[in-house]
């Protein structure tokens, strides 16, 4: 018998229209002069009216200069910036699709995304313009179609401010409910266990319904919406920050301090000086707040709520945070790029450390065991999710889509979880083999493919190993050296550097173990679970020795 878990909250209604009209609807009557974003580093700020105007101005420029329209894709290759919303939402306002990418991508990683997405325009940043030019040349994007943030021309690439920001403002074309359900507005990339990342097609309805779910739960947990001030250092190319910073800020008018990268002292000082009330974080930031002695030097009394997502927050770390900050309510959420990225979230008046909470409105779930039967309460199984926020599919990959979303509309997450007596979800393992390094997805197969190209490596396997010091998984490589090469610290460093030269920094192999053989099946498939069991045994031995 099928066991369905349904949200304890009633289904909520949401507009089935284009994303931009939804974000610009302004049901809270936000004044145009209210500060929406301020840059912690540059001290620049933008008002609610300036952000909306800049988005429409950028959209008009895309249409007039590039003939950009329905179905066209803009690739955004940049770190967080005060004007990130202009190209991010301007592409959608012009009728097209945004494909944001990690600003630390290598040439090959960016080339793959540009090629798969059929990007027409690329907006890069001065920090990574070299990579942007090389990748664009490989896929045939002309230099005329590449723009850069800032005010300066770099290597012949013009700033978008001089090319696109003219007098005209775009008039956003309304979408019918059917168009809103079927047309993508985002093409974010999610790593797959087979190596190359997959383009997740998120429709306008996916994005709107997910934002509506998040805001409903935020209001349930914290009804004082009009007094919120937030801070964001999470990368805005990732759906976690896209949904919260761009969507929710514009819809609600919530003022946000923006950081291009995390620095603990700047983070703490901003919370103190701007009287920040809400933070959206990942486990490594929670670790710093819970453990770092510098935290005690700042006045964080304004802080009321902390939301943690993107990677599992352990019971121990959640407890440590709550012990240091008894007046801050911490809540863990769970979702995937494929769920836009809503799924579950904790209720702050009924928390359980280690839990990722209960189903958001409009969500249905199953917990399915390996034999296809439904798991009982507190029995592990794969989490399947269903709702209006589930992606359209993977671009140009019908097979992967069919293997992930079944005929009944359930997304097979690949995450193993249990549900307790109160319908609270806990993530306990992963069927899929992705490594979550500080919230970023790292595919073992991709790193293994690179390792095998090294002249030093004969065979290899890569798994994620939890590092309690950093509160994250780290990629660890098990390497069999080529005959005649002796293991040494120098050889290990050379192998690590070989990989580092070809991938973004978050994908770098942090640990290497030299081994005689890699465990495999008779058909040659790597037995990662054997390696993970070895790690658990090692960690248990270390714990036992520490007790002696």
PDB file of N, CA, C and O in Angstrom, residues 39-110:
ATOM      1  N   UNK A  39      25.592  47.063  -0.598  1.00  0.00           N
ATOM      2  CA  UNK A  39      26.806  46.265  -0.768  1.00  0.00           C
ATOM      3  C   UNK A  39      27.728  46.500   0.426  1.00  0.00           C
ATOM      4  O   UNK A  39      28.174  47.629   0.665  1.00  0.00           O
ATOM      5  N   UNK A  40      28.005  45.432   1.162  1.00  0.00           N
ATOM      6  CA  UNK A  40      28.828  45.533   2.366  1.00  0.00           C
ATOM      7  C   UNK A  40      30.220  46.048   2.041  1.00  0.00           C
ATOM      8  O   UNK A  40      30.827  46.783   2.817  1.00  0.00           O
ATOM      9  N   UNK A  41      30.746  45.697   0.861  1.00  0.00           N
ATOM     10  CA  UNK A  41      32.128  46.021   0.524  1.00  0.00           C
ATOM     11  C   UNK A  41      32.265  47.404  -0.108  1.00  0.00           C
ATOM     12  O   UNK A  41      33.144  48.177   0.258  1.00  0.00           O
ATOM     13  N   UNK A  42      31.400  47.735  -1.066  1.00  0.00           N
ATOM     14  CA  UNK A  42      31.528  49.001  -1.788  1.00  0.00           C
ATOM     15  C   UNK A  42      30.711  50.126  -1.172  1.00  0.00           C
ATOM     16  O   UNK A  42      30.897  51.293  -1.538  1.00  0.00           O
ATOM     17  N   UNK A  43      29.789  49.779  -0.273  1.00  0.00           N
ATOM     18  CA  UNK A  43      28.896  50.742   0.394  1.00  0.00           C
ATOM     19  C   UNK A  43      27.863  51.331  -0.567  1.00  0.00           C
ATOM     20  O   UNK A  43      27.161  52.281  -0.213  1.00  0.00           O
ATOM     21  N   UNK A  44      27.730  50.780  -1.763  1.00  0.00           N
ATOM     22  CA  UNK A  44      26.684  51.224  -2.673  1.00  0.00           C
ATOM     23  C   UNK A  44      25.336  50.677  -2.213  1.00  0.00           C
ATOM     24  O   UNK A  44      25.268  49.667  -1.494  1.00  0.00           O
ATOM     25  N   UNK A  45      24.274  51.337  -2.646  1.00  0.00           N
ATOM     26  CA  UNK A  45      22.940  50.836  -2.303  1.00  0.00           C
ATOM     27  C   UNK A  45      21.993  51.096  -3.471  1.00  0.00           C
ATOM     28  O   UNK A  45      22.233  51.962  -4.321  1.00  0.00           O
ATOM     29  N   UNK A  46      20.923  50.304  -3.507  1.00  0.00           N
ATOM     30  CA  UNK A  46      19.882  50.458  -4.516  1.00  0.00           C
ATOM     31  C   UNK A  46      18.525  50.405  -3.828  1.00  0.00           C
ATOM     32  O   UNK A  46      18.295  49.559  -2.957  1.00  0.00           O
ATOM     33  N   UNK A  47      17.638  51.279  -4.237  1.00  0.00           N
ATOM     34  CA  UNK A  47      16.288  51.275  -3.689  1.00  0.00           C
ATOM     35  C   UNK A  47      15.422  50.279  -4.437  1.00  0.00           C
ATOM     36  O   UNK A  47      15.794  49.779  -5.510  1.00  0.00           O
ATOM     37  N   UNK A  48      14.258  50.022  -3.872  1.00  0.00           N
ATOM     38  CA  UNK A  48      13.293  49.126  -4.508  1.00  0.00           C
ATOM     39  C   UNK A  48      12.960  49.609  -5.913  1.00  0.00           C
ATOM     40  O   UNK A  48      12.972  48.829  -6.880  1.00  0.00           O
ATOM     41  N   UNK A  49      12.712  50.893  -6.072  1.00  0.00           N
ATOM     42  CA  UNK A  49      12.382  51.446  -7.377  1.00  0.00           C
ATOM     43  C   UNK A  49      13.538  51.365  -8.349  1.00  0.00           C
ATOM     44  O   UNK A  49      13.344  51.093  -9.538  1.00  0.00           O
ATOM     45  N   UNK A  50      14.761  51.575  -7.865  1.00  0.00           N
ATOM     46  CA  UNK A  50      15.934  51.502  -8.737  1.00  0.00           C
ATOM     47  C   UNK A  50      16.169  50.081  -9.240  1.00  0.00           C
ATOM     48  O   UNK A  50      16.577  49.885 -10.387  1.00  0.00           O
ATOM     49  N   UNK A  51      15.927  49.094  -8.400  1.00  0.00           N
ATOM     50  CA  UNK A  51      16.121  47.699  -8.821  1.00  0.00           C
ATOM     51  C   UNK A  51      15.119  47.340  -9.905  1.00  0.00           C
ATOM     52  O   UNK A  51      15.476  46.773 -10.952  1.00  0.00           O
ATOM     53  N   UNK A  52      13.847  47.670  -9.690  1.00  0.00           N
ATOM     54  CA  UNK A  52      12.834  47.366 -10.697  1.00  0.00           C
ATOM     55  C   UNK A  52      13.139  48.086 -12.014  1.00  0.00           C
ATOM     56  O   UNK A  52      13.056  47.497 -13.096  1.00  0.00           O
ATOM     57  N   UNK A  53      13.506  49.353 -11.928  1.00  0.00           N
ATOM     58  CA  UNK A  53      13.790  50.138 -13.122  1.00  0.00           C
ATOM     59  C   UNK A  53      15.010  49.584 -13.863  1.00  0.00           C
ATOM     60  O   UNK A  53      15.015  49.491 -15.097  1.00  0.00           O
ATOM     61  N   UNK A  54      16.045  49.204 -13.108  1.00  0.00           N
ATOM     62  CA  UNK A  54      17.252  48.664 -13.728  1.00  0.00           C
ATOM     63  C   UNK A  54      16.994  47.360 -14.460  1.00  0.00           C
ATOM     64  O   UNK A  54      17.581  47.098 -15.521  1.00  0.00           O
ATOM     65  N   UNK A  55      16.119  46.535 -13.913  1.00  0.00           N
ATOM     66  CA  UNK A  55      15.772  45.263 -14.561  1.00  0.00           C
ATOM     67  C   UNK A  55      15.081  45.515 -15.903  1.00  0.00           C
ATOM     68  O   UNK A  55      15.424  44.902 -16.923  1.00  0.00           O
ATOM     69  N   UNK A  56      14.130  46.435 -15.917  1.00  0.00           N
ATOM     70  CA  UNK A  56      13.394  46.728 -17.154  1.00  0.00           C
ATOM     71  C   UNK A  56      14.278  47.448 -18.174  1.00  0.00           C
ATOM     72  O   UNK A  56      14.141  47.251 -19.390  1.00  0.00           O
ATOM     73  N   UNK A  57      15.195  48.276 -17.693  1.00  0.00           N
ATOM     74  CA  UNK A  57      16.135  48.967 -18.568  1.00  0.00           C
ATOM     75  C   UNK A  57      17.087  47.963 -19.235  1.00  0.00           C
ATOM     76  O   UNK A  57      17.341  48.025 -20.442  1.00  0.00           O
ATOM     77  N   UNK A  58      17.595  47.029 -18.444  1.00  0.00           N
ATOM     78  CA  UNK A  58      18.477  45.982 -18.972  1.00  0.00           C
ATOM     79  C   UNK A  58      17.726  45.134 -19.993  1.00  0.00           C
ATOM     80  O   UNK A  58      18.264  44.798 -21.059  1.00  0.00           O
ATOM     81  N   UNK A  59      16.478  44.785 -19.666  1.00  0.00           N
ATOM     82  CA  UNK A  59      15.669  43.955 -20.572  1.00  0.00           C
ATOM     83  C   UNK A  59      15.461  44.647 -21.909  1.00  0.00           C
ATOM     84  O   UNK A  59      15.578  44.021 -22.978  1.00  0.00           O
ATOM     85  N   UNK A  60      15.181  45.935 -21.883  1.00  0.00           N
ATOM     86  CA  UNK A  60      14.988  46.681 -23.132  1.00  0.00           C
ATOM     87  C   UNK A  60      16.271  46.702 -23.952  1.00  0.00           C
ATOM     88  O   UNK A  60      16.245  46.556 -25.182  1.00  0.00           O
ATOM     89  N   UNK A  61      17.401  46.861 -23.262  1.00  0.00           N
ATOM     90  CA  UNK A  61      18.686  46.847 -23.959  1.00  0.00           C
ATOM     91  C   UNK A  61      18.956  45.521 -24.633  1.00  0.00           C
ATOM     92  O   UNK A  61      19.466  45.472 -25.766  1.00  0.00           O
ATOM     93  N   UNK A  62      18.636  44.419 -23.958  1.00  0.00           N
ATOM     94  CA  UNK A  62      18.796  43.092 -24.562  1.00  0.00           C
ATOM     95  C   UNK A  62      17.964  42.969 -25.830  1.00  0.00           C
ATOM     96  O   UNK A  62      18.428  42.462 -26.864  1.00  0.00           O
ATOM     97  N   UNK A  63      16.729  43.420 -25.747  1.00  0.00           N
ATOM     98  CA  UNK A  63      15.839  43.321 -26.906  1.00  0.00           C
ATOM     99  C   UNK A  63      16.331  44.176 -28.075  1.00  0.00           C
ATOM    100  O   UNK A  63      16.348  43.724 -29.220  1.00  0.00           O
ATOM    101  N   UNK A  64      16.748  45.398 -27.773  1.00  0.00           N
ATOM    102  CA  UNK A  64      17.121  46.337 -28.828  1.00  0.00           C
ATOM    103  C   UNK A  64      18.493  46.044 -29.427  1.00  0.00           C
ATOM    104  O   UNK A  64      18.686  46.179 -30.640  1.00  0.00           O
ATOM    105  N   UNK A  65      19.458  45.655 -28.615  1.00  0.00           N
ATOM    106  CA  UNK A  65      20.836  45.479 -29.078  1.00  0.00           C
ATOM    107  C   UNK A  65      21.085  44.087 -29.639  1.00  0.00           C
ATOM    108  O   UNK A  65      21.817  43.922 -30.614  1.00  0.00           O
ATOM    109  N   UNK A  66      20.475  43.073 -28.998  1.00  0.00           N
ATOM    110  CA  UNK A  66      20.732  41.690 -29.403  1.00  0.00           C
ATOM    111  C   UNK A  66      19.542  41.014 -30.072  1.00  0.00           C
ATOM    112  O   UNK A  66      19.646  39.861 -30.501  1.00  0.00           O
ATOM    113  N   UNK A  67      18.392  41.680 -30.128  1.00  0.00           N
ATOM    114  CA  UNK A  67      17.193  41.004 -30.612  1.00  0.00           C
ATOM    115  C   UNK A  67      16.803  39.850 -29.705  1.00  0.00           C
ATOM    116  O   UNK A  67      16.247  38.842 -30.152  1.00  0.00           O
ATOM    117  N   UNK A  68      17.074  40.020 -28.434  1.00  0.00           N
ATOM    118  CA  UNK A  68      16.860  38.973 -27.431  1.00  0.00           C
ATOM    119  C   UNK A  68      15.370  38.850 -27.143  1.00  0.00           C
ATOM    120  O   UNK A  68      14.683  39.845 -26.923  1.00  0.00           O
ATOM    121  N   UNK A  69      14.862  37.605 -27.128  1.00  0.00           N
ATOM    122  CA  UNK A  69      13.435  37.426 -26.898  1.00  0.00           C
ATOM    123  C   UNK A  69      13.095  36.039 -26.406  1.00  0.00           C
ATOM    124  O   UNK A  69      13.923  35.357 -25.792  1.00  0.00           O
ATOM    125  N   UNK A  70      11.880  35.602 -26.692  1.00  0.00           N
ATOM    126  CA  UNK A  70      11.343  34.351 -26.173  1.00  0.00           C
ATOM    127  C   UNK A  70      12.270  33.172 -26.462  1.00  0.00           C
ATOM    128  O   UNK A  70      12.636  32.921 -27.612  1.00  0.00           O
ATOM    129  N   UNK A  71      12.650  32.473 -25.391  1.00  0.00           N
ATOM    130  CA  UNK A  71      13.477  31.286 -25.530  1.00  0.00           C
ATOM    131  C   UNK A  71      14.969  31.536 -25.569  1.00  0.00           C
ATOM    132  O   UNK A  71      15.761  30.596 -25.434  1.00  0.00           O
ATOM    133  N   UNK A  72      15.403  32.780 -25.770  1.00  0.00           N
ATOM    134  CA  UNK A  72      16.838  33.070 -25.779  1.00  0.00           C
ATOM    135  C   UNK A  72      17.410  32.949 -24.372  1.00  0.00           C
ATOM    136  O   UNK A  72      16.720  33.197 -23.380  1.00  0.00           O
ATOM    137  N   UNK A  73      18.688  32.582 -24.292  1.00  0.00           N
ATOM    138  CA  UNK A  73      19.338  32.325 -23.008  1.00  0.00           C
ATOM    139  C   UNK A  73      20.468  33.316 -22.769  1.00  0.00           C
ATOM    140  O   UNK A  73      21.313  33.534 -23.653  1.00  0.00           O
ATOM    141  N   UNK A  74      20.468  33.916 -21.593  1.00  0.00           N
ATOM    142  CA  UNK A  74      21.577  34.753 -21.141  1.00  0.00           C
ATOM    143  C   UNK A  74      22.345  33.994 -20.080  1.00  0.00           C
ATOM    144  O   UNK A  74      21.765  33.571 -19.072  1.00  0.00           O
ATOM    145  N   UNK A  75      23.636  33.815 -20.289  1.00  0.00           N
ATOM    146  CA  UNK A  75      24.501  33.179 -19.300  1.00  0.00           C
ATOM    147  C   UNK A  75      25.116  34.262 -18.419  1.00  0.00           C
ATOM    148  O   UNK A  75      25.674  35.231 -18.933  1.00  0.00           O
ATOM    149  N   UNK A  76      25.012  34.074 -17.123  1.00  0.00           N
ATOM    150  CA  UNK A  76      25.524  35.056 -16.162  1.00  0.00           C
ATOM    151  C   UNK A  76      26.672  34.420 -15.388  1.00  0.00           C
ATOM    152  O   UNK A  76      26.476  33.442 -14.658  1.00  0.00           O
ATOM    153  N   UNK A  77      27.855  34.986 -15.554  1.00  0.00           N
ATOM    154  CA  UNK A  77      29.090  34.396 -15.034  1.00  0.00           C
ATOM    155  C   UNK A  77      29.745  35.421 -14.119  1.00  0.00           C
ATOM    156  O   UNK A  77      30.706  36.094 -14.493  1.00  0.00           O
ATOM    157  N   UNK A  78      29.203  35.556 -12.896  1.00  0.00           N
ATOM    158  CA  UNK A  78      29.663  36.630 -12.023  1.00  0.00           C
ATOM    159  C   UNK A  78      29.388  36.310 -10.560  1.00  0.00           C
ATOM    160  O   UNK A  78      28.427  35.606 -10.235  1.00  0.00           O
ATOM    161  N   UNK A  79      30.210  36.874  -9.672  1.00  0.00           N
ATOM    162  CA  UNK A  79      29.931  36.746  -8.237  1.00  0.00           C
ATOM    163  C   UNK A  79      28.819  37.701  -7.831  1.00  0.00           C
ATOM    164  O   UNK A  79      28.325  38.489  -8.647  1.00  0.00           O
ATOM    165  N   UNK A  80      28.421  37.645  -6.567  1.00  0.00           N
ATOM    166  CA  UNK A  80      27.400  38.558  -6.057  1.00  0.00           C
ATOM    167  C   UNK A  80      27.822  40.005  -6.292  1.00  0.00           C
ATOM    168  O   UNK A  80      28.990  40.367  -6.121  1.00  0.00           O
ATOM    169  N   UNK A  81      26.850  40.821  -6.669  1.00  0.00           N
ATOM    170  CA  UNK A  81      27.107  42.243  -6.878  1.00  0.00           C
ATOM    171  C   UNK A  81      25.820  42.999  -6.603  1.00  0.00           C
ATOM    172  O   UNK A  81      24.719  42.435  -6.661  1.00  0.00           O
ATOM    173  N   UNK A  82      25.945  44.276  -6.325  1.00  0.00           N
ATOM    174  CA  UNK A  82      24.787  45.098  -6.004  1.00  0.00           C
ATOM    175  C   UNK A  82      23.783  45.113  -7.158  1.00  0.00           C
ATOM    176  O   UNK A  82      22.573  45.190  -6.962  1.00  0.00           O
ATOM    177  N   UNK A  83      24.291  45.001  -8.403  1.00  0.00           N
ATOM    178  CA  UNK A  83      23.432  45.049  -9.586  1.00  0.00           C
ATOM    179  C   UNK A  83      23.226  43.673 -10.214  1.00  0.00           C
ATOM    180  O   UNK A  83      22.838  43.577 -11.384  1.00  0.00           O
ATOM    181  N   UNK A  84      23.461  42.617  -9.471  1.00  0.00           N
ATOM    182  CA  UNK A  84      23.291  41.259  -9.986  1.00  0.00           C
ATOM    183  C   UNK A  84      21.883  41.053 -10.538  1.00  0.00           C
ATOM    184  O   UNK A  84      21.683  40.336 -11.528  1.00  0.00           O
ATOM    185  N   UNK A  85      20.897  41.680  -9.916  1.00  0.00           N
ATOM    186  CA  UNK A  85      19.504  41.496 -10.333  1.00  0.00           C
ATOM    187  C   UNK A  85      19.225  42.033 -11.730  1.00  0.00           C
ATOM    188  O   UNK A  85      18.306  41.552 -12.405  1.00  0.00           O
ATOM    189  N   UNK A  86      19.996  43.019 -12.183  1.00  0.00           N
ATOM    190  CA  UNK A  86      19.703  43.616 -13.490  1.00  0.00           C
ATOM    191  C   UNK A  86      19.810  42.577 -14.613  1.00  0.00           C
ATOM    192  O   UNK A  86      18.850  42.374 -15.362  1.00  0.00           O
ATOM    193  N   UNK A  87      20.970  41.911 -14.787  1.00  0.00           N
ATOM    194  CA  UNK A  87      21.015  40.877 -15.821  1.00  0.00           C
ATOM    195  C   UNK A  87      20.240  39.626 -15.454  1.00  0.00           C
ATOM    196  O   UNK A  87      19.641  38.986 -16.332  1.00  0.00           O
ATOM    197  N   UNK A  88      20.225  39.266 -14.157  1.00  0.00           N
ATOM    198  CA  UNK A  88      19.573  38.027 -13.742  1.00  0.00           C
ATOM    199  C   UNK A  88      18.086  38.043 -14.082  1.00  0.00           C
ATOM    200  O   UNK A  88      17.559  37.111 -14.697  1.00  0.00           O
ATOM    201  N   UNK A  89      17.402  39.095 -13.685  1.00  0.00           N
ATOM    202  CA  UNK A  89      15.969  39.179 -13.939  1.00  0.00           C
ATOM    203  C   UNK A  89      15.660  39.940 -15.226  1.00  0.00           C
ATOM    204  O   UNK A  89      14.565  39.794 -15.786  1.00  0.00           O
ATOM    205  N   UNK A  90      16.634  40.718 -15.700  1.00  0.00           N
ATOM    206  CA  UNK A  90      16.442  41.420 -16.971  1.00  0.00           C
ATOM    207  C   UNK A  90      16.287  40.452 -18.127  1.00  0.00           C
ATOM    208  O   UNK A  90      15.495  40.685 -19.052  1.00  0.00           O
ATOM    209  N   UNK A  91      17.036  39.352 -18.100  1.00  0.00           N
ATOM    210  CA  UNK A  91      16.911  38.348 -19.155  1.00  0.00           C
ATOM    211  C   UNK A  91      15.505  37.771 -19.191  1.00  0.00           C
ATOM    212  O   UNK A  91      14.936  37.531 -20.264  1.00  0.00           O
ATOM    213  N   UNK A  92      14.929  37.533 -17.995  1.00  0.00           N
ATOM    214  CA  UNK A  92      13.577  36.966 -17.920  1.00  0.00           C
ATOM    215  C   UNK A  92      12.542  38.007 -18.316  1.00  0.00           C
ATOM    216  O   UNK A  92      11.571  37.704 -19.020  1.00  0.00           O
ATOM    217  N   UNK A  93      12.754  39.263 -17.910  1.00  0.00           N
ATOM    218  CA  UNK A  93      11.828  40.341 -18.279  1.00  0.00           C
ATOM    219  C   UNK A  93      11.805  40.551 -19.794  1.00  0.00           C
ATOM    220  O   UNK A  93      10.786  40.961 -20.358  1.00  0.00           O
ATOM    221  N   UNK A  94      12.917  40.244 -20.461  1.00  0.00           N
ATOM    222  CA  UNK A  94      12.982  40.395 -21.923  1.00  0.00           C
ATOM    223  C   UNK A  94      12.315  39.232 -22.647  1.00  0.00           C
ATOM    224  O   UNK A  94      12.252  39.220 -23.876  1.00  0.00           O
ATOM    225  N   UNK A  95      11.834  38.241 -21.881  1.00  0.00           N
ATOM    226  CA  UNK A  95      11.155  37.090 -22.479  1.00  0.00           C
ATOM    227  C   UNK A  95      12.012  35.850 -22.561  1.00  0.00           C
ATOM    228  O   UNK A  95      11.563  34.815 -23.055  1.00  0.00           O
ATOM    229  N   UNK A  96      13.254  35.948 -22.065  1.00  0.00           N
ATOM    230  CA  UNK A  96      14.173  34.833 -22.205  1.00  0.00           C
ATOM    231  C   UNK A  96      14.388  34.043 -20.936  1.00  0.00           C
ATOM    232  O   UNK A  96      13.548  34.022 -20.040  1.00  0.00           O
ATOM    233  N   UNK A  97      15.548  33.407 -20.876  1.00  0.00           N
ATOM    234  CA  UNK A  97      15.895  32.477 -19.805  1.00  0.00           C
ATOM    235  C   UNK A  97      17.253  32.881 -19.236  1.00  0.00           C
ATOM    236  O   UNK A  97      18.166  33.243 -19.984  1.00  0.00           O
ATOM    237  N   UNK A  98      17.386  32.796 -17.923  1.00  0.00           N
ATOM    238  CA  UNK A  98      18.675  33.042 -17.275  1.00  0.00           C
ATOM    239  C   UNK A  98      19.355  31.714 -16.971  1.00  0.00           C
ATOM    240  O   UNK A  98      18.745  30.807 -16.398  1.00  0.00           O
ATOM    241  N   UNK A  99      20.638  31.610 -17.333  1.00  0.00           N
ATOM    242  CA  UNK A  99      21.447  30.451 -16.970  1.00  0.00           C
ATOM    243  C   UNK A  99      22.653  30.937 -16.166  1.00  0.00           C
ATOM    244  O   UNK A  99      23.685  31.308 -16.725  1.00  0.00           O
ATOM    245  N   UNK A 100      22.523  30.970 -14.833  1.00  0.00           N
ATOM    246  CA  UNK A 100      23.633  31.447 -14.004  1.00  0.00           C
ATOM    247  C   UNK A 100      24.673  30.354 -13.792  1.00  0.00           C
ATOM    248  O   UNK A 100      24.327  29.176 -13.687  1.00  0.00           O
ATOM    249  N   UNK A 101      25.935  30.729 -13.749  1.00  0.00           N
ATOM    250  CA  UNK A 101      26.995  29.742 -13.553  1.00  0.00           C
ATOM    251  C   UNK A 101      27.947  30.191 -12.451  1.00  0.00           C
ATOM    252  O   UNK A 101      28.058  31.380 -12.148  1.00  0.00           O
ATOM    253  N   UNK A 102      28.625  29.224 -11.889  1.00  0.00           N
ATOM    254  CA  UNK A 102      29.573  29.490 -10.818  1.00  0.00           C
ATOM    255  C   UNK A 102      30.706  30.366 -11.346  1.00  0.00           C
ATOM    256  O   UNK A 102      31.366  30.008 -12.321  1.00  0.00           O
ATOM    257  N   UNK A 103      30.962  31.530 -10.729  1.00  0.00           N
ATOM    258  CA  UNK A 103      31.997  32.429 -11.251  1.00  0.00           C
ATOM    259  C   UNK A 103      33.411  31.863 -11.149  1.00  0.00           C
ATOM    260  O   UNK A 103      34.342  32.435 -11.710  1.00  0.00           O
ATOM    261  N   UNK A 104      33.557  30.729 -10.455  1.00  0.00           N
ATOM    262  CA  UNK A 104      34.877  30.113 -10.325  1.00  0.00           C
ATOM    263  C   UNK A 104      35.064  28.935 -11.289  1.00  0.00           C
ATOM    264  O   UNK A 104      36.048  28.203 -11.200  1.00  0.00           O
ATOM    265  N   UNK A 105      34.146  28.770 -12.211  1.00  0.00           N
ATOM    266  CA  UNK A 105      34.260  27.674 -13.169  1.00  0.00           C
ATOM    267  C   UNK A 105      35.549  27.773 -13.983  1.00  0.00           C
ATOM    268  O   UNK A 105      36.047  28.866 -14.285  1.00  0.00           O
ATOM    269  N   UNK A 106      36.044  26.604 -14.376  1.00  0.00           N
ATOM    270  CA  UNK A 106      37.151  26.532 -15.320  1.00  0.00           C
ATOM    271  C   UNK A 106      36.607  26.747 -16.730  1.00  0.00           C
ATOM    272  O   UNK A 106      35.387  26.791 -16.957  1.00  0.00           O
ATOM    273  N   UNK A 107      37.515  26.849 -17.702  1.00  0.00           N
ATOM    274  CA  UNK A 107      37.103  27.037 -19.094  1.00  0.00           C
ATOM    275  C   UNK A 107      36.222  25.874 -19.551  1.00  0.00           C
ATOM    276  O   UNK A 107      35.173  26.082 -20.173  1.00  0.00           O
ATOM    277  N   UNK A 108      36.605  24.657 -19.242  1.00  0.00           N
ATOM    278  CA  UNK A 108      35.845  23.494 -19.686  1.00  0.00           C
ATOM    279  C   UNK A 108      34.472  23.435 -19.026  1.00  0.00           C
ATOM    280  O   UNK A 108      33.473  23.097 -19.675  1.00  0.00           O
ATOM    281  N   UNK A 109      34.403  23.765 -17.747  1.00  0.00           N
ATOM    282  CA  UNK A 109      33.113  23.745 -17.041  1.00  0.00           C
ATOM    283  C   UNK A 109      32.160  24.785 -17.613  1.00  0.00           C
ATOM    284  O   UNK A 109      30.963  24.517 -17.819  1.00  0.00           O
ATOM    285  N   UNK A 110      32.668  25.980 -17.882  1.00  0.00           N
ATOM    286  CA  UNK A 110      31.824  27.017 -18.459  1.00  0.00           C
ATOM    287  C   UNK A 110      31.448  26.665 -19.898  1.00  0.00           C
ATOM    288  O   UNK A 110      30.303  26.874 -20.311  1.00  0.00           O
TER     289      UNK A 110
END
